[in-house]
Amino acid sequence: MDLTPRTYPHRRRQSPTACLYSDSLASNVIERTRREMFYRTCAQGFPYSRKLTAHVSCVNSLVFSRKGGRWLASAGDDFRILLWDFNQEDLTSPAGCYSGPAGNVLSLDFSASNQYLISGGADNQVLRYDLSRLLSPGVQWSPERPFPALSMYRGHNESVRCISAHAHHEELFFSAGEDGRIILHDARVDRRLPSAQGIYQHTTEFTGVQAHPVMEHVFATSDSHGQVCLRDTRMAFGPLSTRSNEGIVQTYVTKLSKRSFGYLSNPESSSITFDCDGTRLAVTMLHWYPTIYALSDPYPLAICTGRNGPDRNPVPAGERTYSNSCTMKSGAFGGPGISEDILYAAGSDDFRGYIWEIPDATALAGLRQEIPTEEWYTQEWHDVVGYCEELSTTRYVPSEISTPLCRLNGHRSIVNAVAIHPSQFHIVTSGIERHIMLHSPTPSSPVAQNLTSTPSEVRKLTECSPEDEMRFLGALLGTHPTLHGDTGQSDDESQTISLFDHILREEGEGDVFELRPCKDNADDETEENDCVVIDIIRSPLI
């Protein structure tokens, strides 16, 4: 009899820690692969495009739905809101249309789970649409029978500049108006009652509001005086007893200083946006450059310019490049297919869209220069622009991202709106013209086939001719193109382009220090507090 002990093979059990480590490695590999594919795809820019034509006037706002980005919503001066389905195999026409606006639409946003689309504009009202109707069985859409709004909110007395839906609560959304109001709407409560709204009243017009994408009580605001603030809903809304410091938890430094001027400049902050995880905030500034901030740092990390072309060579003297002087523009972060937003996009007065790659915040902070006050006034700082709170404080010179990753062509006039698809390699741009440009790095994609090469040349802004003058007068004195109902390329679009060409000749390329001078707060004893609180509601919202 064999008494040798027998051994039995067995599978070694993997510890939970080892499983997590293995999953983490796999996740890192996937993310690294996605990034490599992202950089390879974007290396040549977005040279292919298609015009999406359905609007009959300027297109002011573009926004993709949350998460997968199935829907693109667009709206503008034709008082219509169009919905484009990015689940189509070859996107050429809208999948739905919404009616209701009685003025130019300036802003759109999707609710937290994409059930609702919310709009605001020059008619002073906020409209809320139910997207589930479009997907209901048996429901067919036609341009002659657009879907009406589900609900209407009339809390503003002037144009609604911006809409931002709460990132977690389906029924909550913000609106910012030129009447100086930020309203936190709660659709669960009867909108006719004052208690359905939290209202914060400012003494100057708001230009932007953005709900933080992660922190449920935090939102950012911008106004026409250049002030950009991070606020907390628990401090900004509700009865007076619960409000404090106008809700402000962080004020970002936006005033500019240049050695050759004895005063500061405060450019208008015309729009703001967060990246996907809310760690960075971008501010679009009129007559200045898009400025990037870290959430918890009041001083800027970077400015995005067009000093160089994508080939890294300086833009030749006399050639137009990035500028923002004439229209309301909005920017967007993005990173198609990867876990963070490493791109920032914005429209420009030179008839292009611009895409910049934004380095890591820590790297940008390390490149930022701090110049003490004494050093600022005792040394030469030729053409250096610093950000500061007052004339007597330290100047912070952010890193300049002077070389865009790529420029988006295809437009004949100013580009105002840019949106980056969250998962697919597509960017959309719009502005003064009636069409939307769909840009791609390849001639075909899962949603668009046989795209054409985008012209590499951009229309030049020429001196005003007698024909241009006639078209300008026709645009100034003629009827609104919305009333024509013509989606073709008629003289109406040429008149609109001539109108904005005239504005560019008159107002373009202005110096922000000459156009927006301001006094140092410490020396201006007559300056009034920009913020007041009006106790309109008597019960806290959230």
XYZ file of C-alpha atoms in Angstrom, residues 176 182 202 205-210 220-229 231 269-272 283-284:
26
model
C -29.397 84.466 -15.448
C -30.258 84.774 -10.908
C -27.701 92.074 -8.558
C -26.771 92.499 -15.576
C -25.676 88.889 -15.356
C -24.033 87.360 -18.409
C -23.677 83.768 -17.244
C -24.555 81.124 -14.680
C -23.282 77.551 -14.432
C -20.751 80.150 -10.732
C -21.858 83.520 -12.099
C -20.445 86.219 -14.379
C -21.644 89.761 -14.978
C -21.153 92.711 -17.306
C -18.820 94.440 -14.821
C -16.388 91.534 -15.168
C -17.051 89.935 -11.793
C -16.866 86.122 -11.712
C -17.908 84.377 -8.502
C -21.524 80.811 -4.946
C -17.052 88.396 -18.586
C -19.464 87.369 -21.310
C -19.795 83.650 -20.460
C -18.431 80.929 -18.181
C -14.228 82.660 -18.654
C -14.896 84.245 -22.055
